[in-house]
Short mmCIF file of C-alpha atoms in Angstrom, two decimals:
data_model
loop_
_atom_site.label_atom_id
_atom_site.label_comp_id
_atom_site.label_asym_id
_atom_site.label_seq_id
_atom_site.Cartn_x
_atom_site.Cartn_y
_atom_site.Cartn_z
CA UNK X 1 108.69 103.87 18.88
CA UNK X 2 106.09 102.99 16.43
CA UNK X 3 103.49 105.46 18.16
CA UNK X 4 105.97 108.58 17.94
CA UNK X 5 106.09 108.48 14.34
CA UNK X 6 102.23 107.90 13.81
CA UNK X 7 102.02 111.16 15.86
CA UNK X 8 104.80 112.52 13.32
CA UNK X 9 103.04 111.58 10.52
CA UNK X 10 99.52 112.99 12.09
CA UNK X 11 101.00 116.38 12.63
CA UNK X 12 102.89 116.38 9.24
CA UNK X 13 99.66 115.64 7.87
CA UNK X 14 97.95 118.22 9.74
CA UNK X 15 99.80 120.84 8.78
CA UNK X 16 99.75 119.83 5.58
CA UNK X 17 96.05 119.93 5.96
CA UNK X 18 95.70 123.54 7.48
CA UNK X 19 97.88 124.53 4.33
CA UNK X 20 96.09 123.60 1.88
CA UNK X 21 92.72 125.16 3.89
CA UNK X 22 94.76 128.60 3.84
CA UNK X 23 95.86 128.29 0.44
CA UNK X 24 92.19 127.88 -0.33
CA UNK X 25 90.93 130.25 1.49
CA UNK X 26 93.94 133.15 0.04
CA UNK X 27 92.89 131.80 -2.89
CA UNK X 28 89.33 133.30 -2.31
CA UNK X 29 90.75 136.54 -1.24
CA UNK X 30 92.91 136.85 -3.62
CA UNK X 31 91.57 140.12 -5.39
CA UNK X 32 91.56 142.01 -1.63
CA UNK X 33 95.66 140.60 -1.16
CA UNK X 34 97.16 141.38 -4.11
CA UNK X 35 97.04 145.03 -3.69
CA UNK X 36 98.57 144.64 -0.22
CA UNK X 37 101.48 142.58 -1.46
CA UNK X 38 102.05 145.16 -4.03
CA UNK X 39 101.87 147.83 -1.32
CA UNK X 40 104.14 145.37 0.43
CA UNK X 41 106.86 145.33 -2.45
CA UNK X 42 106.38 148.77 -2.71
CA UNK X 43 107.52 149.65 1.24
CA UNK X 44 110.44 146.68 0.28
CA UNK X 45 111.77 148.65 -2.37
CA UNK X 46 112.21 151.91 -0.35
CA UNK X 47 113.70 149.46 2.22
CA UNK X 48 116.35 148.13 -0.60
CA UNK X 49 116.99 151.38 -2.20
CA UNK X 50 116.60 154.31 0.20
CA UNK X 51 116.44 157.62 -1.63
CA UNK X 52 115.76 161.19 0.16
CA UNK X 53 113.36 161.29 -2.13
CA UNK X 54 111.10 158.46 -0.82
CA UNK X 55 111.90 159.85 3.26
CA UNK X 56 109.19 163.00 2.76
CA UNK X 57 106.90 162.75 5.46
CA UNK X 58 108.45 165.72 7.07
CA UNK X 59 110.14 167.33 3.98
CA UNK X 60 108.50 170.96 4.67
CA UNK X 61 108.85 171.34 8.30
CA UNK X 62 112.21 173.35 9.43
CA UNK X 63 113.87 170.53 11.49
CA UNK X 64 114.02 168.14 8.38
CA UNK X 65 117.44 166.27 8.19
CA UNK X 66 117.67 163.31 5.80
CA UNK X 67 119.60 160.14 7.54
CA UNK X 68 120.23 157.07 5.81
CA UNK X 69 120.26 155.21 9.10
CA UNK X 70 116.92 156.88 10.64
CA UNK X 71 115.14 155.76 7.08
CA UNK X 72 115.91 152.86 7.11
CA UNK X 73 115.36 152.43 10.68
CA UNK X 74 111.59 153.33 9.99
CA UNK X 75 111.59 151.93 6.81
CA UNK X 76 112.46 148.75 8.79
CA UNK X 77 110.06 149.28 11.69
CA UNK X 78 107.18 149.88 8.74
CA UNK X 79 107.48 146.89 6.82
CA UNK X 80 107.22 144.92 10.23
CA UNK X 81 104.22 146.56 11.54
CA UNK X 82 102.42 145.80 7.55
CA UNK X 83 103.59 142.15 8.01
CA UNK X 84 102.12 142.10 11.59
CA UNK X 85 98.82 143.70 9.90
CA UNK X 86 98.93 140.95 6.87
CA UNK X 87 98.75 138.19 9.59
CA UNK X 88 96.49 140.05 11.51
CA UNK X 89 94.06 140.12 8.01
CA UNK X 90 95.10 136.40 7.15
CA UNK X 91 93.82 135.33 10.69
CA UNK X 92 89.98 137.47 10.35
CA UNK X 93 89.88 135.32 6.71
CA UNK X 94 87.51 132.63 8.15
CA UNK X 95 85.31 133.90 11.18
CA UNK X 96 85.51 137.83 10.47
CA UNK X 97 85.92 138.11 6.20
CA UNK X 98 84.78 142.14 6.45
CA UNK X 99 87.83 142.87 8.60
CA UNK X 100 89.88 140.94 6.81
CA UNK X 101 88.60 142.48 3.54
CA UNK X 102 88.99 146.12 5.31
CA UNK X 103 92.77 145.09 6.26
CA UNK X 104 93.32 144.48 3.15
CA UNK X 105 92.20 146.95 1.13
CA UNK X 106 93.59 149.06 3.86
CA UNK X 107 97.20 149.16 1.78
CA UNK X 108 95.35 151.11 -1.30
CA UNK X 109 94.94 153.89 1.76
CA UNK X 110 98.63 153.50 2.46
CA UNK X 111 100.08 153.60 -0.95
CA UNK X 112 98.60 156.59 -1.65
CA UNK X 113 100.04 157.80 1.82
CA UNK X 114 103.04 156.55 1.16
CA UNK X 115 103.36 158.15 -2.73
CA UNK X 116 101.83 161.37 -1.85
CA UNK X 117 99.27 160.97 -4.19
CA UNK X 118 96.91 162.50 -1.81
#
């Protein structure tokens, strides 16, 4: 009994471990992140409050129809696949910081996709 919680201990203390090492290395990154969790907030807020305003990707085409539930279907769908791409940059930190840096910095592309600033 006395060896299972040693090994309970080692794995809380593990994790613990690889934690901290994340934290640190976040930390590091932290100028290349921020503008993806503001992106991130950004897609959340469409998500919270849907307006037809914010569904315009097809606005001039002649089939347009605004729907609640198809925005915030996609709107749904969208903030998965950027959390899916934030673990895919968190993972590139260590052995591949250029992709990770490119993933990124990748939301500043978005933003302005998403905002029609472009």
């Amino acid at each position: 009994m006395v060896d299972f919680q040693e090994k309970i201990k080692q794995v809380a203390k593990d994790v613990k471990n690889r934690v901290t090492e994340t934290l640190k290395l976040l930390w590091q990154f932290k100028w290349y992140v921020l503008p993806y969790l503001l992106f991130y907030l950004i897609l959340l807020s469409f998500y919270i409050s849907p307006s037809p305003k914010q569904y315009n990707l097809w606005t001039n085409e002649e089939w347009f129809v605004y729907s609640q539930d198809i925005y915030l279907a996609l709107t749904k769908l969208t903030l998965i696949v950027f959390a899916l791409l934030f673990f895919v940059g968190i993972s590139n930190m260590r052995n591949h910081p250029i992709l990770a840096k490119l993933v990124f910095l990748s939301s500043l592309y978005f933003i302005s996709v998403f905002l029609e600033i472009l």
